[in-house]
Amino acid sequence: MRVEIWSDIACPWCYIGKARFEEGLARFAHRDEVRVVHRSFELDPRAEAASDVPVIDMLARKYGVSREQAESMEGRVAGAAAQAGLEYRSDRLHGNTFDMHRLLHLAKARGVQDALLGALYRANFAEARPLGDPATLVGIAVGAGLDAEETERVLADKGAYADAVRADEREAAELGVTGVPFFVIDRRYGISGGQPAEVFVQALERAYAEREGSGGGEGPVEAGAETAADEMCADGADGTCAVR
């Protein structure tokens, strides 16, 4: 079975959703038969790469609320992260994530994609590191198992893996994805949002049973346990981060 996950490093619900999915996968009896593939999705492709905009200010502007209201919104998401056992800081900066997605495709080719994604999430949400800084990205990539020189070459070549990122984003558009995280299980079920672990367990079990009953193979993507696609990442509910 294959699980594809469209996500963005800037999305707190993707950070939370990854932890919840992994909890659900650990409870799935056939977890050793599951291959997880991470797909690219940019929430704010127009953002500057090396942005110095605090995420609180970005949220206030995005939703048209006061800074105090934005801090309250972030506090609710921080609570959800804590429940998932994750560290969460709101003093991080908002910036472009395209280079990070290119590195994730390099990591996929080298067999360390999941490790790099986890490291990027931790660097952003738990440590508030400046991910727009190439040296910071290289350090994170090396810690996840990539070669430093190869990582530097990819970052310097803006065309490297750019087509792979765009292909993921085109496929997301074809599937009707407008927010992340979005999980596609065996091309049978689509699950939107940072759902509880039990939702993933049920979807995995159902997809596995149907796969066995049909002799294997993938089917058309159907709505599984979707939340509203336009639910925003900062509202404190189990939702998605929507495109700006």
PDB file of N, CA, C and O in Angstrom, residues 1-2 4 183-191 203 206-224:
ATOM      1  N   MET A   1       0.838  -1.193   0.000  1.00  0.00           N
ATOM      2  CA  MET A   1       0.000   0.000   0.000  1.00  0.00           C
ATOM      3  C   MET A   1       0.873   1.241   0.000  1.00  0.00           C
ATOM      4  O   MET A   1       1.963   1.250   0.578  1.00  0.00           O
ATOM      5  N   ARG A   2       0.363   2.279  -0.640  1.00  0.00           N
ATOM      6  CA  ARG A   2       1.088   3.539  -0.685  1.00  0.00           C
ATOM      7  C   ARG A   2       0.232   4.650  -0.091  1.00  0.00           C
ATOM      8  O   ARG A   2      -0.946   4.771  -0.406  1.00  0.00           O
ATOM      9  N   GLU A   4       0.281   8.724   0.134  1.00  0.00           N
ATOM     10  CA  GLU A   4       0.893   9.964  -0.329  1.00  0.00           C
ATOM     11  C   GLU A   4       0.367  11.105   0.540  1.00  0.00           C
ATOM     12  O   GLU A   4      -0.831  11.192   0.786  1.00  0.00           O
ATOM     13  N   PHE A 183      -3.998  13.528   2.714  1.00  0.00           N
ATOM     14  CA  PHE A 183      -3.483  12.159   2.675  1.00  0.00           C
ATOM     15  C   PHE A 183      -4.275  11.358   1.639  1.00  0.00           C
ATOM     16  O   PHE A 183      -5.512  11.370   1.650  1.00  0.00           O
ATOM     17  N   VAL A 184      -3.564  10.670   0.756  1.00  0.00           N
ATOM     18  CA  VAL A 184      -4.213   9.791  -0.223  1.00  0.00           C
ATOM     19  C   VAL A 184      -3.732   8.372   0.051  1.00  0.00           C
ATOM     20  O   VAL A 184      -2.535   8.077  -0.055  1.00  0.00           O
ATOM     21  N   ILE A 185      -4.664   7.516   0.429  1.00  0.00           N
ATOM     22  CA  ILE A 185      -4.329   6.150   0.804  1.00  0.00           C
ATOM     23  C   ILE A 185      -4.624   5.196  -0.346  1.00  0.00           C
ATOM     24  O   ILE A 185      -5.782   4.983  -0.720  1.00  0.00           O
ATOM     25  N   ASP A 186      -3.539   4.666  -0.925  1.00  0.00           N
ATOM     26  CA  ASP A 186      -3.638   3.658  -1.989  1.00  0.00           C
ATOM     27  C   ASP A 186      -4.501   4.134  -3.158  1.00  0.00           C
ATOM     28  O   ASP A 186      -5.130   3.326  -3.837  1.00  0.00           O
ATOM     29  N   ARG A 187      -4.545   5.447  -3.350  1.00  0.00           N
ATOM     30  CA  ARG A 187      -5.385   6.049  -4.398  1.00  0.00           C
ATOM     31  C   ARG A 187      -6.855   5.620  -4.281  1.00  0.00           C
ATOM     32  O   ARG A 187      -7.595   5.574  -5.264  1.00  0.00           O
ATOM     33  N   ARG A 188      -7.268   5.352  -3.020  1.00  0.00           N
ATOM     34  CA  ARG A 188      -8.644   4.957  -2.756  1.00  0.00           C
ATOM     35  C   ARG A 188      -9.366   5.991  -1.901  1.00  0.00           C
ATOM     36  O   ARG A 188     -10.541   6.255  -2.123  1.00  0.00           O
ATOM     37  N   TYR A 189      -8.668   6.537  -0.925  1.00  0.00           N
ATOM     38  CA  TYR A 189      -9.311   7.468   0.001  1.00  0.00           C
ATOM     39  C   TYR A 189      -8.463   8.717   0.189  1.00  0.00           C
ATOM     40  O   TYR A 189      -7.232   8.624   0.329  1.00  0.00           O
ATOM     41  N   GLY A 190      -9.132   9.860   0.219  1.00  0.00           N
ATOM     42  CA  GLY A 190      -8.471  11.113   0.503  1.00  0.00           C
ATOM     43  C   GLY A 190      -8.915  11.630   1.861  1.00  0.00           C
ATOM     44  O   GLY A 190     -10.107  11.719   2.137  1.00  0.00           O
ATOM     45  N   ILE A 191      -7.960  11.947   2.715  1.00  0.00           N
ATOM     46  CA  ILE A 191      -8.259  12.453   4.057  1.00  0.00           C
ATOM     47  C   ILE A 191      -7.631  13.830   4.189  1.00  0.00           C
ATOM     48  O   ILE A 191      -6.418  13.989   4.043  1.00  0.00           O
ATOM     49  N   ALA A 203      -9.101   4.214   8.116  1.00  0.00           N
ATOM     50  CA  ALA A 203      -8.937   4.353   6.670  1.00  0.00           C
ATOM     51  C   ALA A 203      -7.925   3.341   6.133  1.00  0.00           C
ATOM     52  O   ALA A 203      -8.137   2.746   5.070  1.00  0.00           O
ATOM     53  N   ARG A 206      -9.601  -0.100   6.138  1.00  0.00           N
ATOM     54  CA  ARG A 206     -10.605  -0.232   5.083  1.00  0.00           C
ATOM     55  C   ARG A 206      -9.950  -0.362   3.712  1.00  0.00           C
ATOM     56  O   ARG A 206     -10.349  -1.217   2.903  1.00  0.00           O
ATOM     57  N   ALA A 207      -8.946   0.478   3.447  1.00  0.00           N
ATOM     58  CA  ALA A 207      -8.258   0.415   2.156  1.00  0.00           C
ATOM     59  C   ALA A 207      -7.552  -0.927   1.990  1.00  0.00           C
ATOM     60  O   ALA A 207      -7.552  -1.506   0.896  1.00  0.00           O
ATOM     61  N   TYR A 208      -6.973  -1.445   3.073  1.00  0.00           N
ATOM     62  CA  TYR A 208      -6.273  -2.724   3.000  1.00  0.00           C
ATOM     63  C   TYR A 208      -7.248  -3.858   2.707  1.00  0.00           C
ATOM     64  O   TYR A 208      -6.988  -4.733   1.870  1.00  0.00           O
ATOM     65  N   ALA A 209      -8.389  -3.829   3.382  1.00  0.00           N
ATOM     66  CA  ALA A 209      -9.387  -4.879   3.170  1.00  0.00           C
ATOM     67  C   ALA A 209      -9.916  -4.849   1.738  1.00  0.00           C
ATOM     68  O   ALA A 209     -10.086  -5.899   1.109  1.00  0.00           O
ATOM     69  N   GLU A 210     -10.159  -3.659   1.230  1.00  0.00           N
ATOM     70  CA  GLU A 210     -10.653  -3.555  -0.142  1.00  0.00           C
ATOM     71  C   GLU A 210      -9.589  -3.964  -1.148  1.00  0.00           C
ATOM     72  O   GLU A 210      -9.897  -4.565  -2.184  1.00  0.00           O
ATOM     73  N   ARG A 211      -8.337  -3.655  -0.834  1.00  0.00           N
ATOM     74  CA  ARG A 211      -7.239  -4.048  -1.724  1.00  0.00           C
ATOM     75  C   ARG A 211      -7.138  -5.565  -1.799  1.00  0.00           C
ATOM     76  O   ARG A 211      -6.986  -6.140  -2.874  1.00  0.00           O
ATOM     77  N   GLU A 212      -7.221  -6.203  -0.632  1.00  0.00           N
ATOM     78  CA  GLU A 212      -7.160  -7.659  -0.601  1.00  0.00           C
ATOM     79  C   GLU A 212      -8.348  -8.283  -1.330  1.00  0.00           C
ATOM     80  O   GLU A 212      -8.207  -9.259  -2.055  1.00  0.00           O
ATOM     81  N   GLY A 213      -9.523  -7.672  -1.150  1.00  0.00           N
ATOM     82  CA  GLY A 213     -10.722  -8.201  -1.787  1.00  0.00           C
ATOM     83  C   GLY A 213     -10.724  -8.059  -3.291  1.00  0.00           C
ATOM     84  O   GLY A 213     -11.325  -8.864  -4.005  1.00  0.00           O
ATOM     85  N   SER A 214     -10.016  -7.030  -3.782  1.00  0.00           N
ATOM     86  CA  SER A 214     -10.001  -6.796  -5.231  1.00  0.00           C
ATOM     87  C   SER A 214      -8.752  -7.358  -5.889  1.00  0.00           C
ATOM     88  O   SER A 214      -8.536  -7.161  -7.083  1.00  0.00           O
ATOM     89  N   GLY A 215      -7.913  -8.022  -5.092  1.00  0.00           N
ATOM     90  CA  GLY A 215      -6.704  -8.599  -5.663  1.00  0.00           C
ATOM     91  C   GLY A 215      -5.570  -7.610  -5.780  1.00  0.00           C
ATOM     92  O   GLY A 215      -4.633  -7.813  -6.546  1.00  0.00           O
ATOM     93  N   GLY A 216      -5.646  -6.494  -5.035  1.00  0.00           N
ATOM     94  CA  GLY A 216      -4.563  -5.512  -5.065  1.00  0.00           C
ATOM     95  C   GLY A 216      -4.831  -4.422  -6.070  1.00  0.00           C
ATOM     96  O   GLY A 216      -5.830  -4.415  -6.787  1.00  0.00           O
ATOM     97  N   GLY A 217      -3.897  -3.492  -6.139  1.00  0.00           N
ATOM     98  CA  GLY A 217      -4.036  -2.398  -7.095  1.00  0.00           C
ATOM     99  C   GLY A 217      -4.689  -1.183  -6.486  1.00  0.00           C
ATOM    100  O   GLY A 217      -5.282  -1.235  -5.411  1.00  0.00           O
ATOM    101  N   GLU A 218      -4.551  -0.069  -7.192  1.00  0.00           N
ATOM    102  CA  GLU A 218      -5.076   1.190  -6.704  1.00  0.00           C
ATOM    103  C   GLU A 218      -6.386   1.524  -7.400  1.00  0.00           C
ATOM    104  O   GLU A 218      -6.649   1.097  -8.520  1.00  0.00           O
ATOM    105  N   GLY A 219      -7.197   2.303  -6.721  1.00  0.00           N
ATOM    106  CA  GLY A 219      -8.465   2.719  -7.294  1.00  0.00           C
ATOM    107  C   GLY A 219      -8.559   4.219  -7.357  1.00  0.00           C
ATOM    108  O   GLY A 219      -7.604   4.930  -7.040  1.00  0.00           O
ATOM    109  N   PRO A 220      -9.709   4.753  -7.764  1.00  0.00           N
ATOM    110  CA  PRO A 220      -9.888   6.197  -7.804  1.00  0.00           C
ATOM    111  C   PRO A 220      -9.931   6.769  -6.396  1.00  0.00           C
ATOM    112  O   PRO A 220     -10.362   6.104  -5.459  1.00  0.00           O
ATOM    113  N   VAL A 221      -9.467   8.002  -6.263  1.00  0.00           N
ATOM    114  CA  VAL A 221      -9.487   8.641  -4.950  1.00  0.00           C
ATOM    115  C   VAL A 221     -10.914   9.018  -4.594  1.00  0.00           C
ATOM    116  O   VAL A 221     -11.630   9.647  -5.378  1.00  0.00           O
ATOM    117  N   GLU A 222     -11.343   8.603  -3.403  1.00  0.00           N
ATOM    118  CA  GLU A 222     -12.661   8.946  -2.902  1.00  0.00           C
ATOM    119  C   GLU A 222     -12.518   9.703  -1.597  1.00  0.00           C
ATOM    120  O   GLU A 222     -11.526   9.561  -0.889  1.00  0.00           O
ATOM    121  N   ALA A 223     -13.528  10.504  -1.273  1.00  0.00           N
ATOM    122  CA  ALA A 223     -13.500  11.220  -0.001  1.00  0.00           C
ATOM    123  C   ALA A 223     -13.622  10.228   1.135  1.00  0.00           C
ATOM    124  O   ALA A 223     -14.521   9.403   1.158  1.00  0.00           O
ATOM    125  N   GLY A 224     -12.700  10.298   2.073  1.00  0.00           N
ATOM    126  CA  GLY A 224     -12.747   9.429   3.231  1.00  0.00           C
ATOM    127  C   GLY A 224     -13.308  10.184   4.417  1.00  0.00           C
ATOM    128  O   GLY A 224     -14.503  10.352   4.557  1.00  0.00           O
TER     129      GLY A 224
END
